[in-house]
Amino acid sequence: MAEQEAPAPLKSLNSYDQTFISFINKSNRNAEAWWLNFSGKPVSYGDIKPGNSLKMNTYLTHPWIFRAPDGAKLLANLSEVYFPTQAQYEEYGPPRYQPVYVTAPVYSLQEYCARLIRSIVRKEDICKLEIPNGLRKDLSREPDILRDIKSLSANRSINGSD
């Protein structure tokens, strides 16, 4: 039986290919922009208010993810992880900031309900809810960006998209 390879970490790689991005928040919530550094650790670049944008000089091999204030996943150009595209330039040389749209995904009914319950029930009271243990456990597990990054890295390795 072949040994399974360790997941390739989702992280920035060295690159000289600079690109210019304008992250535009099309969701109705603040969107926190997170760059994944060379170790795969998230580095916050602050919040983008709904309808506002954040211009960023970045590199092709630098992944970005976005989260709402409660830790809920947001999408960048419909992807959980955004990798910048090749830089584009205006006719006379200056870079064009390419729009990248940050949006809320279509949450499953279970995800949506869990978010709602977490917002109205204190964490210490979740164990008192008269619901199945599995749901209680899911509710106790708050969104965690580091866990999400690890999961995204594992999925990336399985799908072979390095």
Coordinates of C-alpha atoms in Angstrom, one line a residue:
M1 CA 0.0 0.0 0.0
A2 CA 1.5 3.4 -1.1
E3 CA 2.1 5.9 1.7
Q4 CA 0.0 9.0 1.5
E5 CA 1.9 12.2 0.9
A6 CA 1.6 15.1 3.4
P7 CA -0.7 17.9 2.2
A8 CA 1.2 20.7 0.4
P9 CA 0.7 23.7 2.6
L10 CA -1.2 26.6 1.3
K11 CA 1.2 29.5 1.5
S12 CA 3.0 32.2 -0.5
L13 CA 5.9 31.3 -2.7
N14 CA 8.7 33.6 -3.8
S15 CA 7.8 35.5 -7.0
Y16 CA 9.0 38.5 -9.0
D17 CA 5.7 38.7 -10.8
Q18 CA 4.0 41.7 -9.2
T19 CA 0.4 42.3 -9.9
F20 CA -2.2 44.9 -8.9
I21 CA -5.5 44.1 -7.4
S22 CA -8.6 46.0 -6.2
F23 CA -10.5 43.8 -3.7
I24 CA -14.1 45.1 -3.9
N25 CA -16.5 44.0 -1.1
K26 CA -19.9 43.2 -2.7
S27 CA -21.2 41.4 0.4
N28 CA -23.3 43.2 3.0
R29 CA -20.8 42.5 5.8
N30 CA -17.3 43.7 6.6
A31 CA -14.7 41.5 4.8
E32 CA -11.3 41.0 6.5
A33 CA -8.6 40.4 3.9
W34 CA -6.0 37.8 4.9
W35 CA -2.7 37.2 3.0
L36 CA -1.2 33.8 3.6
N37 CA 2.5 34.4 4.3
F38 CA 5.5 32.2 3.3
S39 CA 4.8 29.9 6.3
G40 CA 1.1 29.6 5.5
K41 CA 0.1 31.8 8.4
P42 CA -2.7 34.4 7.8
V43 CA -1.7 38.0 8.0
S44 CA -4.6 40.5 8.3
Y45 CA -4.7 43.4 5.9
G46 CA -7.8 44.9 7.6
D47 CA -11.5 45.2 7.0
I48 CA -13.1 46.2 3.8
K49 CA -16.5 47.8 4.4
P50 CA -19.5 46.8 2.2
G51 CA -19.2 48.6 -1.1
N52 CA -15.6 49.7 -0.5
S53 CA -12.4 48.4 -2.0
L54 CA -8.8 47.7 -0.9
K55 CA -6.1 48.3 -3.5
M56 CA -3.2 45.9 -3.1
N57 CA 0.2 45.4 -4.8
T58 CA 0.8 41.7 -4.5
Y59 CA 2.4 38.8 -6.4
L60 CA 1.1 35.9 -8.5
T61 CA 2.0 33.2 -6.0
H62 CA 0.5 35.0 -3.0
P63 CA -2.9 33.5 -1.9
W64 CA -5.6 35.5 -0.2
I65 CA -8.7 34.5 1.8
F66 CA -11.5 36.6 3.2
R67 CA -13.6 36.3 6.4
A68 CA -16.7 38.0 7.8
P69 CA -16.4 39.4 11.4
D70 CA -17.9 36.2 12.8
G71 CA -15.4 34.1 11.0
A72 CA -17.8 33.0 8.2
K73 CA -16.1 32.3 4.8
L74 CA -16.3 34.9 2.1
L75 CA -15.4 34.3 -1.6
A76 CA -13.0 36.2 -3.8
N77 CA -14.1 35.9 -7.5
L78 CA -16.2 32.9 -6.4
S79 CA -13.3 31.0 -4.8
E80 CA -12.4 30.3 -1.2
V81 CA -8.7 31.0 -2.0
Y82 CA -7.8 33.8 -4.4
F83 CA -4.6 33.6 -6.4
P84 CA -3.8 36.8 -8.3
T85 CA -3.8 36.9 -12.0
Q86 CA -1.1 38.4 -14.3
A87 CA -0.7 42.2 -14.1
Q88 CA -2.3 44.4 -16.8
Y89 CA -1.1 47.8 -17.8
E90 CA -2.8 50.8 -19.3
E91 CA -1.8 51.9 -22.8
Y92 CA 0.9 54.3 -21.5
G93 CA 2.4 52.1 -18.8
P94 CA 0.7 52.5 -15.4
P95 CA -0.7 49.3 -13.9
R96 CA -4.4 48.7 -14.0
Y97 CA -5.9 47.5 -10.7
Q98 CA -7.9 44.4 -11.6
P99 CA -11.2 44.1 -9.8
V100 CA -11.6 41.1 -7.5
Y101 CA -15.1 40.8 -6.1
V102 CA -15.6 39.6 -2.5
T103 CA -19.0 38.0 -2.0
A104 CA -20.8 35.8 0.5
P105 CA -21.3 32.2 -0.6
V106 CA -24.6 30.5 -0.7
Y107 CA -24.5 28.9 2.8
S108 CA -26.2 25.6 3.3
L109 CA -29.3 25.7 5.6
Q110 CA -27.3 24.0 8.3
E111 CA -24.5 26.5 8.1
Y112 CA -26.9 29.4 8.1
C113 CA -28.8 28.1 11.1
A114 CA -25.5 27.4 13.0
R115 CA -24.4 31.0 12.3
L116 CA -27.7 32.3 13.5
I117 CA -27.8 30.2 16.7
R118 CA -24.2 31.1 17.5
S119 CA -25.2 34.8 17.3
I120 CA -28.1 34.5 19.8
V121 CA -27.0 31.7 22.2
R122 CA -24.0 32.1 24.5
K123 CA -21.3 29.5 24.0
E124 CA -21.7 28.2 27.5
D125 CA -25.5 27.7 26.9
I126 CA -25.1 25.6 23.8
C127 CA -24.8 22.4 25.9
K128 CA -28.3 23.2 27.3
L129 CA -30.0 23.1 23.9
E130 CA -32.4 20.2 23.4
I131 CA -30.8 19.1 20.1
P132 CA -28.9 16.1 18.9
N133 CA -25.3 15.8 20.3
G134 CA -23.8 16.1 16.8
L135 CA -25.5 19.4 16.2
R136 CA -24.4 20.6 19.7
K137 CA -20.8 19.6 18.9
D138 CA -21.0 21.5 15.5
L139 CA -22.3 24.6 17.2
S140 CA -19.5 24.5 19.8
R141 CA -17.0 24.5 17.0
E142 CA -16.6 28.1 16.1
P143 CA -15.1 29.2 12.8
D144 CA -11.3 29.0 12.9
I145 CA -9.2 30.4 10.1
L146 CA -6.2 28.2 10.9
R147 CA -8.3 25.1 10.7
D148 CA -9.8 26.3 7.4
I149 CA -6.4 26.9 5.9
K150 CA -5.3 23.4 7.0
S151 CA -8.4 21.9 5.4
L152 CA -8.0 24.0 2.2
S153 CA -4.3 22.8 2.0
A154 CA -5.4 19.2 2.3
N155 CA -8.1 19.6 -0.4
R156 CA -5.6 21.2 -2.6
S157 CA -3.2 18.3 -2.3
I158 CA -5.9 15.7 -3.0
N159 CA -7.1 17.6 -6.1
G160 CA -3.5 18.1 -7.3
S161 CA -3.8 21.9 -7.7
D162 CA -0.4 23.1 -6.6

